[in-house]
Short mmCIF file of C-alpha atoms in Angstrom, two decimals:
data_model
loop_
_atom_site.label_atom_id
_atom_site.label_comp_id
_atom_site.label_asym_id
_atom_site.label_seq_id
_atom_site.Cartn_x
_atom_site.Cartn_y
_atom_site.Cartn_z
CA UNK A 1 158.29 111.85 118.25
CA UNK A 2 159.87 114.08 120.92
CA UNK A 3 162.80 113.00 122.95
CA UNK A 4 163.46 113.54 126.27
CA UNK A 5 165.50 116.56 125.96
CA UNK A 6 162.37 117.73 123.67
CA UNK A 7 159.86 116.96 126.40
CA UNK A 8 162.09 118.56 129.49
CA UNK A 9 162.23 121.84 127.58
CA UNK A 10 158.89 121.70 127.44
CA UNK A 11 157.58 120.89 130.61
CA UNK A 12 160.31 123.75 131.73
CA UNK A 13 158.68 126.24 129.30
CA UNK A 14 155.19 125.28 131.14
CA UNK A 15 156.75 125.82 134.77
CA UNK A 16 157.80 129.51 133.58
CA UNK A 17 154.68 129.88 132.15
CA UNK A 18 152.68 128.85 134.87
CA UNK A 19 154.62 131.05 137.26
CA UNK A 20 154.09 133.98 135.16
CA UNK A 21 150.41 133.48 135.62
CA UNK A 22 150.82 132.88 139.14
CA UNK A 23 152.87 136.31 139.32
CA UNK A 24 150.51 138.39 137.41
CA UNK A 25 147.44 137.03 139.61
CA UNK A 26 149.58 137.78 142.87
CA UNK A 27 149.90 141.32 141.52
CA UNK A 28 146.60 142.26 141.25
CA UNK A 29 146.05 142.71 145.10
CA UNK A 30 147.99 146.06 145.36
CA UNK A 31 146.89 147.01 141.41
CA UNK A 32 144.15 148.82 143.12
CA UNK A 33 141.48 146.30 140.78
CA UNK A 34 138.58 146.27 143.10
CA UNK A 35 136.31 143.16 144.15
CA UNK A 36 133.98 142.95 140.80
CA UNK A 37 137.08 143.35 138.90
CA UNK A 38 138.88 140.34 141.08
CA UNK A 39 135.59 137.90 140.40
CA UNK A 40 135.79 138.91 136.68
CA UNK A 41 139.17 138.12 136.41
CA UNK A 42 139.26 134.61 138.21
CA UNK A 43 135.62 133.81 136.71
CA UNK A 44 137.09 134.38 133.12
CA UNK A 45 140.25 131.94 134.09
CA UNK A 46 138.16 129.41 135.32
CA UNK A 47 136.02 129.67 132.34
CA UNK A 48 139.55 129.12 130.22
CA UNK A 49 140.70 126.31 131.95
CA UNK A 50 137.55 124.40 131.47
CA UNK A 51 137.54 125.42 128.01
CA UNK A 52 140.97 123.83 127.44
CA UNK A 53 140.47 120.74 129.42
CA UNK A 54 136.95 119.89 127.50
CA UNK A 55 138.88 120.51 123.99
CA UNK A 56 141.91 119.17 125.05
CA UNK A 57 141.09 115.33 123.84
CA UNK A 58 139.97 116.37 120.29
CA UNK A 59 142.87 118.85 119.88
CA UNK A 60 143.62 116.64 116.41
CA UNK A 61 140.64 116.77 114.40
CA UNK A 62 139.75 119.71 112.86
CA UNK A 63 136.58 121.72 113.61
CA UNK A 64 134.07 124.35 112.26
CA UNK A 65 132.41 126.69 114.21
CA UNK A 66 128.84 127.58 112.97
CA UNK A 67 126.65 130.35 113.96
CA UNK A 68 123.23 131.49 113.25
CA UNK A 69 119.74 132.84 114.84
CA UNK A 70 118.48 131.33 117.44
CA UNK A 71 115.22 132.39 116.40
CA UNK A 72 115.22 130.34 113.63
CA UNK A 73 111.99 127.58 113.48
CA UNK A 74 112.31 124.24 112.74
CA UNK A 75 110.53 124.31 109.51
CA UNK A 76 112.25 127.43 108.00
CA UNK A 77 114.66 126.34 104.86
CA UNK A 78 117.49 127.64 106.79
CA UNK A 79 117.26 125.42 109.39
CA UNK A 80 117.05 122.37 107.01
CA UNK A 81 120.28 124.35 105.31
CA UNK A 82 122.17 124.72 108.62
CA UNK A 83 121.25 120.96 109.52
CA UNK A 84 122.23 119.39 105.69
CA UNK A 85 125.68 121.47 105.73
CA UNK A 86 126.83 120.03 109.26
CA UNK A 87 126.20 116.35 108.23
CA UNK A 88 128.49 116.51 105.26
CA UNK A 89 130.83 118.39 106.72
CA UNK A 90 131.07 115.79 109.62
CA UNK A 91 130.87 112.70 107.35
CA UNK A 92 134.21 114.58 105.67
CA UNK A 93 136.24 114.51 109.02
CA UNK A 94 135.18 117.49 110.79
CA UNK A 95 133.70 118.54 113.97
CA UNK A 96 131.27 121.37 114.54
CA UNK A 97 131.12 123.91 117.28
CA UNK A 98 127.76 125.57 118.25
CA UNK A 99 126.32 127.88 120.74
CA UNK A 100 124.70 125.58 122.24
CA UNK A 101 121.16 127.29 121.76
CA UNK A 102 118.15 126.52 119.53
CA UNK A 103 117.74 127.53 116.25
CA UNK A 104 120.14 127.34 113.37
CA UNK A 105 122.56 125.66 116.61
CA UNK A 106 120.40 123.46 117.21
CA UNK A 107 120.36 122.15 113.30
CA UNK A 108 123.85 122.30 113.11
CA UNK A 109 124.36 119.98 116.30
CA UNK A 110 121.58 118.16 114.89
CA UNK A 111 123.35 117.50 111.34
CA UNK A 112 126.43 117.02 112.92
CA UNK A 113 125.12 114.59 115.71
CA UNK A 114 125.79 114.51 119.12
CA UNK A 115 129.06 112.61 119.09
CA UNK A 116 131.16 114.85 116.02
CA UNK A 117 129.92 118.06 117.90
CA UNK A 118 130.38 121.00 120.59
CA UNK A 119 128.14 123.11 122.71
CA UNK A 120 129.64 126.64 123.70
CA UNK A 121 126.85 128.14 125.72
CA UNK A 122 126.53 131.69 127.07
CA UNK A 123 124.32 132.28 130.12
CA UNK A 124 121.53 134.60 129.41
CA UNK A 125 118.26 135.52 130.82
CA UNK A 126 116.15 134.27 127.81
CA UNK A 127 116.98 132.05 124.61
CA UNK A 128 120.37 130.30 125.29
CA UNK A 129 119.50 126.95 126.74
CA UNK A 130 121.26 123.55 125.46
CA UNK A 131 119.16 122.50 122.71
CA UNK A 132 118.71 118.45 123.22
CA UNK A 133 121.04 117.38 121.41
CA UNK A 134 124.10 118.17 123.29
CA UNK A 135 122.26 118.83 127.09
CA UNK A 136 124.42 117.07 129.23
CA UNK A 137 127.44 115.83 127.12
CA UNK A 138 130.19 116.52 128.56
CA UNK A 139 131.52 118.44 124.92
CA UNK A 140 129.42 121.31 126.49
CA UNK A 141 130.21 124.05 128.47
CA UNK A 142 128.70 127.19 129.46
CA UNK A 143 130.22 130.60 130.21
CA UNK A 144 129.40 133.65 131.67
CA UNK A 145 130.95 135.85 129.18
CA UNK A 146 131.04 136.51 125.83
CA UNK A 147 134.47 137.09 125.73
CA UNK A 148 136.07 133.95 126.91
CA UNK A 149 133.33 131.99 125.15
CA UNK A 150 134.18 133.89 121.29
CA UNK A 151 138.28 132.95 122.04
CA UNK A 152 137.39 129.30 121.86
CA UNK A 153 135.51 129.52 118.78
CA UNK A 154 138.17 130.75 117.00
CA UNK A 155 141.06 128.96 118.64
CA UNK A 156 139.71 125.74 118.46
CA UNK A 157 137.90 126.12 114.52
CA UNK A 158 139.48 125.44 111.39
CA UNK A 159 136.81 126.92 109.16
CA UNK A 160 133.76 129.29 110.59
CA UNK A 161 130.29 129.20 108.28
CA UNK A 162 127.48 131.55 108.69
CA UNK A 163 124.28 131.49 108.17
CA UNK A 164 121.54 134.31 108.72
CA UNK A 165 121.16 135.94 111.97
CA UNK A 166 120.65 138.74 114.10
CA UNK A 167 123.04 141.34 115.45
CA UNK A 168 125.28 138.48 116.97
CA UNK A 169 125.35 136.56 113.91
CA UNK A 170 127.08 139.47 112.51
CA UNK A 171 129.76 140.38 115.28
CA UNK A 172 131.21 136.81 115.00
CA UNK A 173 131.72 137.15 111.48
CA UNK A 174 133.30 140.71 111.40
CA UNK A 175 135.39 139.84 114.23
CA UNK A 176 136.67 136.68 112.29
CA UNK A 177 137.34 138.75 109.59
CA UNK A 178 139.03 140.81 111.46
CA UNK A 179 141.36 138.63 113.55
CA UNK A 180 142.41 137.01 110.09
CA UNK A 181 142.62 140.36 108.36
CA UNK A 182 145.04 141.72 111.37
CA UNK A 183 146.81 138.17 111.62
CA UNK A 184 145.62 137.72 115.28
CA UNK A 185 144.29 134.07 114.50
CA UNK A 186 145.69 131.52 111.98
CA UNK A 187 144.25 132.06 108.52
CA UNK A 188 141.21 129.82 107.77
CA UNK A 189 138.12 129.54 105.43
CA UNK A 190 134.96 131.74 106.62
CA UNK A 191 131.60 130.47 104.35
CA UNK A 192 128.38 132.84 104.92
CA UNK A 193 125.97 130.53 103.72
CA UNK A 194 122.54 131.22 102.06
CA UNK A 195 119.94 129.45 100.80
CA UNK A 196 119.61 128.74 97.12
CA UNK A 197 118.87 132.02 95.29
CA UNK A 198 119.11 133.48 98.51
CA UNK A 199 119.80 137.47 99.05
CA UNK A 200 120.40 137.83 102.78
CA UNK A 201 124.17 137.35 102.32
CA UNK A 202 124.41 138.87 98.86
CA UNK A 203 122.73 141.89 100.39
CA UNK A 204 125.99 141.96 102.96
CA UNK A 205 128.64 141.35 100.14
CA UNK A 206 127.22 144.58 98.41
CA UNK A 207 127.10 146.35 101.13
CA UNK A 208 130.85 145.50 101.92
CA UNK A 209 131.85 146.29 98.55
CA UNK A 210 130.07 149.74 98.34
CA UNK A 211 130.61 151.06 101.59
CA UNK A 212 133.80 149.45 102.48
CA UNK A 213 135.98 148.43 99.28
CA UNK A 214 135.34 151.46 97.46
CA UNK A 215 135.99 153.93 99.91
CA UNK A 216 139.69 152.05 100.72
CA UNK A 217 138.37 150.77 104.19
CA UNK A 218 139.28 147.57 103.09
CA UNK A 219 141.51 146.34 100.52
CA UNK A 220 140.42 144.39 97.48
CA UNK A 221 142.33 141.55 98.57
CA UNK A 222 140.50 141.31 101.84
CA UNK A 223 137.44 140.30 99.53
CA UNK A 224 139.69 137.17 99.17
CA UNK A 225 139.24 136.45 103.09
CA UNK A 226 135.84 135.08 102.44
CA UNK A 227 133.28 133.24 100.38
CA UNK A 228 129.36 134.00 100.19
CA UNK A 229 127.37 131.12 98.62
CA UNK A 230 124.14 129.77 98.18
CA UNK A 231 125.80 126.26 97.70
CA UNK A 232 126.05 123.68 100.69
CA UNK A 233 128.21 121.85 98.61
CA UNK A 234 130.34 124.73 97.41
CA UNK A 235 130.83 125.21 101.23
CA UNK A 236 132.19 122.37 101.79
CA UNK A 237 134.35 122.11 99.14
CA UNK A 238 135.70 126.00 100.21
CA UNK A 239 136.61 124.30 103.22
CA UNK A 240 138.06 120.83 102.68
CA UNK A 241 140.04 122.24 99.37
CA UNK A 242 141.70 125.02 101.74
CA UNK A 243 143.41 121.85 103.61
CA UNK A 244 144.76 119.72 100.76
CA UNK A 245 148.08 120.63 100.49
CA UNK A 246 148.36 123.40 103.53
CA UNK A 247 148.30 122.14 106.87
CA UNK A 248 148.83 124.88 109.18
CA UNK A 249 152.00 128.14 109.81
CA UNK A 250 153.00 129.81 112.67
CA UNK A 251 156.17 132.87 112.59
CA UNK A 252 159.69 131.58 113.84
CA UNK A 253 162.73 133.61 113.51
CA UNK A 254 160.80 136.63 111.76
CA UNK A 255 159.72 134.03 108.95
CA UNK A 256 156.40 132.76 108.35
CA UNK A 257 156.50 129.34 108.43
CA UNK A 258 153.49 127.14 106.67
CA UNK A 259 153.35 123.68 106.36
CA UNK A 260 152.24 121.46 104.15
CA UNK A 261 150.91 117.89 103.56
CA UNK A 262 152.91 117.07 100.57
CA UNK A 263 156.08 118.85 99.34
CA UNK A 264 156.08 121.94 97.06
CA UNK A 265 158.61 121.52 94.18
CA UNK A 266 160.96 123.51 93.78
CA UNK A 267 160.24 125.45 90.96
CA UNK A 268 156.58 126.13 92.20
CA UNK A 269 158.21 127.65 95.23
CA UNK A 270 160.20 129.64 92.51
CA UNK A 271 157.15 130.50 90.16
CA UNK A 272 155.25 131.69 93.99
CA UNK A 273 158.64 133.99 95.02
CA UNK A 274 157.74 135.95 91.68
CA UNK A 275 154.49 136.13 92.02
CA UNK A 276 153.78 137.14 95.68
CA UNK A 277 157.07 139.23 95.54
CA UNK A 278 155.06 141.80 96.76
CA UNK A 279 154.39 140.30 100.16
CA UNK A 280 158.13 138.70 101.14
CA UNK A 281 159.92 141.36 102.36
CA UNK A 282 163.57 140.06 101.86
CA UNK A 283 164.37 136.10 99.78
CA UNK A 284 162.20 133.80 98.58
CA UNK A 285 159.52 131.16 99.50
CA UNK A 286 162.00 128.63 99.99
CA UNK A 287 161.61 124.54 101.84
CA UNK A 288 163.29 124.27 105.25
CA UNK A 289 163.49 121.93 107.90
CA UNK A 290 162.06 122.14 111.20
CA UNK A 291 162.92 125.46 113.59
CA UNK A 292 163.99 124.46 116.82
CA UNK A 293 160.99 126.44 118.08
CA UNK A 294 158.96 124.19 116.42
CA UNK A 295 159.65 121.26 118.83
CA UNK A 296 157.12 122.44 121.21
CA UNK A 297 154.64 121.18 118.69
CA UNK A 298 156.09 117.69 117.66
CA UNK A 299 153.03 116.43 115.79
CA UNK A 300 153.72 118.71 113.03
CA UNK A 301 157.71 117.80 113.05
CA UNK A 302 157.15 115.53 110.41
CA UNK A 303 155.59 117.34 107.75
CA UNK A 304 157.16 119.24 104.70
CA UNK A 305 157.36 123.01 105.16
CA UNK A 306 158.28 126.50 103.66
CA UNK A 307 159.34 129.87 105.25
CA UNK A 308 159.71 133.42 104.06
CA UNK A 309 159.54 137.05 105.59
CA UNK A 310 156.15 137.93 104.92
CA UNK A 311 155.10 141.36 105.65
CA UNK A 312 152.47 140.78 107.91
CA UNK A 313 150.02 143.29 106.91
CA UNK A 314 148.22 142.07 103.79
CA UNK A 315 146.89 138.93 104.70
CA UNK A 316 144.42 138.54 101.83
CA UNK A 317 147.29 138.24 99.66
CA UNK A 318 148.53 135.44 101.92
CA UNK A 319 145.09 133.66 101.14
CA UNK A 320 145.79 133.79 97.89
CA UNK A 321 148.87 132.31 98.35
CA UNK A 322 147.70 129.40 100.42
CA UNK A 323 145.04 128.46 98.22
CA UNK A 324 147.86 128.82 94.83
CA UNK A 325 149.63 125.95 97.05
CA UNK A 326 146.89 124.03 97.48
CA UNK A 327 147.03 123.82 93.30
CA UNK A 328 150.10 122.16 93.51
#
């Protein structure tokens, strides 16, 4: 539990933050941004701040964002598929985020149920309005822009699973990939999910492999970032596995810190120096106690952790690593 001195530091580090953001909105007056650019600004804040306040009460229980066509009919196997995977997933602990729409949303808030799920709407002129199972609850908000909307599905998820759809389906997937690929978001499971003996998905994998592995767009560790399957179950077992022994890392002091549910033994954290010696770039993988940093995030004070100076640039290797300690 934080102490006092814990808890004034960090209502102090909130002040200064606060101000900042004051500051930086006082400077845009003479920046010369004009009065579209103004609204977009203070629209997209708004949008933020009722972002955080509606996720705010469930920040401890982890979530997985979902996505999917709209288009998709009730009575198409992918629906059923979209609607079966968010039930288990819920009845093992999790949450699920949505669009809000119809369509493979509306089966995944259906699986899921209203109570274990979210609605993140976008405002358009056709398609996105709340499906019925999460209209008026207050775990659903709508935004104006794609932009603010796509920051809380990663932020808030601990897993994202795909299923087939259109040209939006697609750009939240790359850009997943790609904020876990470049280390802009913490490192978590992504599941594109087909039906059984199902090709859509397959269809991507070869392309990726093809166009992108083999001409060294991508390296083949990046391949490690993700898992297509035509197995709900599978899926779900990606996902709850990658949590059984990690819990969660964040850098402090130039180390990458990653913590853990139960304690790596020594010599593991020996045999996992020598073989991801090619990621730390000075040391070893070695247990620690908790940064001082760290105290801005007391409910993780308590668990066991490692550090080492990872190189921050291949971060399928770092998968790998997470899921060798989640062997241990």
């Amino acid at each position: 539990m934080p102490n006092v001195r814990d808890t004034k530091r960090h209502q102090t580090r909130v002040q200064r933050l606060v101000d900042e953001m004051l500051a930086t909105a006082r400077a845009l007056e003479p920046s010369g941004a004009n009065i579209g650019e103004l609204k977009l600004v203070t629209r997209a804040l708004e949008e933020l701040r009722a972002g955080f306040e509606m996720f705010a009460p469930y920040r401890e229980v982890r979530k997985v964002s979902t996505f999917g066509s709209a288009r998709t009919l009730e009575n198409d196997p992918y629906f059923r598929l979209a609607e079966q995977f968010s039930r288990v997933i819920a009845d093992a602990g999790f949450m699920v985020i949505t669009g809000a729409g119809g369509g493979i949303m509306e089966a995944a808030q259906r699986g899921a149920g209203r109570e274990r799920s979210f609605g993140v709407n976008i405002r358009l002129p056709f398609e996105q309005h709340a499906n019925p199972i999460i209209h008026g609850d207050p775990k659903l908000r709508s935004f104006n822009y794609f932009f603010t909307r796509k920051l809380f599905f990663v932020l808030e998820s601990s897993a994202v699973v795909l299923f087939p759809g259109g040209f939006g389906t697609h750009d939240e997937g790359y850009e997943t990939l790609t904020l876990i690929q470049t280390g802009k978001c913490q490192m978590m499971p992504v599941v594109f999910l087909d039906q059984p003996r199902g090709t859509y998905w397959k269809t991507w994998q070869r392309y990726v492999e093809v166009h992108l592995l083999r001409r060294g767009m991508i390296a083949p560790e990046d391949l490690r970032l993700f898992l297509v399957t035509d197995d709900c179950g599978r899926a779900v077992e990606e996902i709850t596995r990658f949590y059984r022994v990690y819990h969660s890392s964040r850098y402090v002091e130039e180390q990458l810190v990653v913590r853990t549910l139960t304690a790596v033994p020594a010599p593991r954290l020996a045999e996992l120096s020598a073989e991801f010696a090619d990621i730390i770039t000075s040391g070893a993988i070695a247990a620690c106690q908790p940064f001082a940093a760290e105290r801005d995030e007391p409910r993780t004070l308590h668990l066991p952790r490692i550090a080492f100076h990872f190189d921050r640039h291949h971060y399928g290797r770092l998968r790998m690593l997470i899921d060798r300690i989640n062997e241990v």
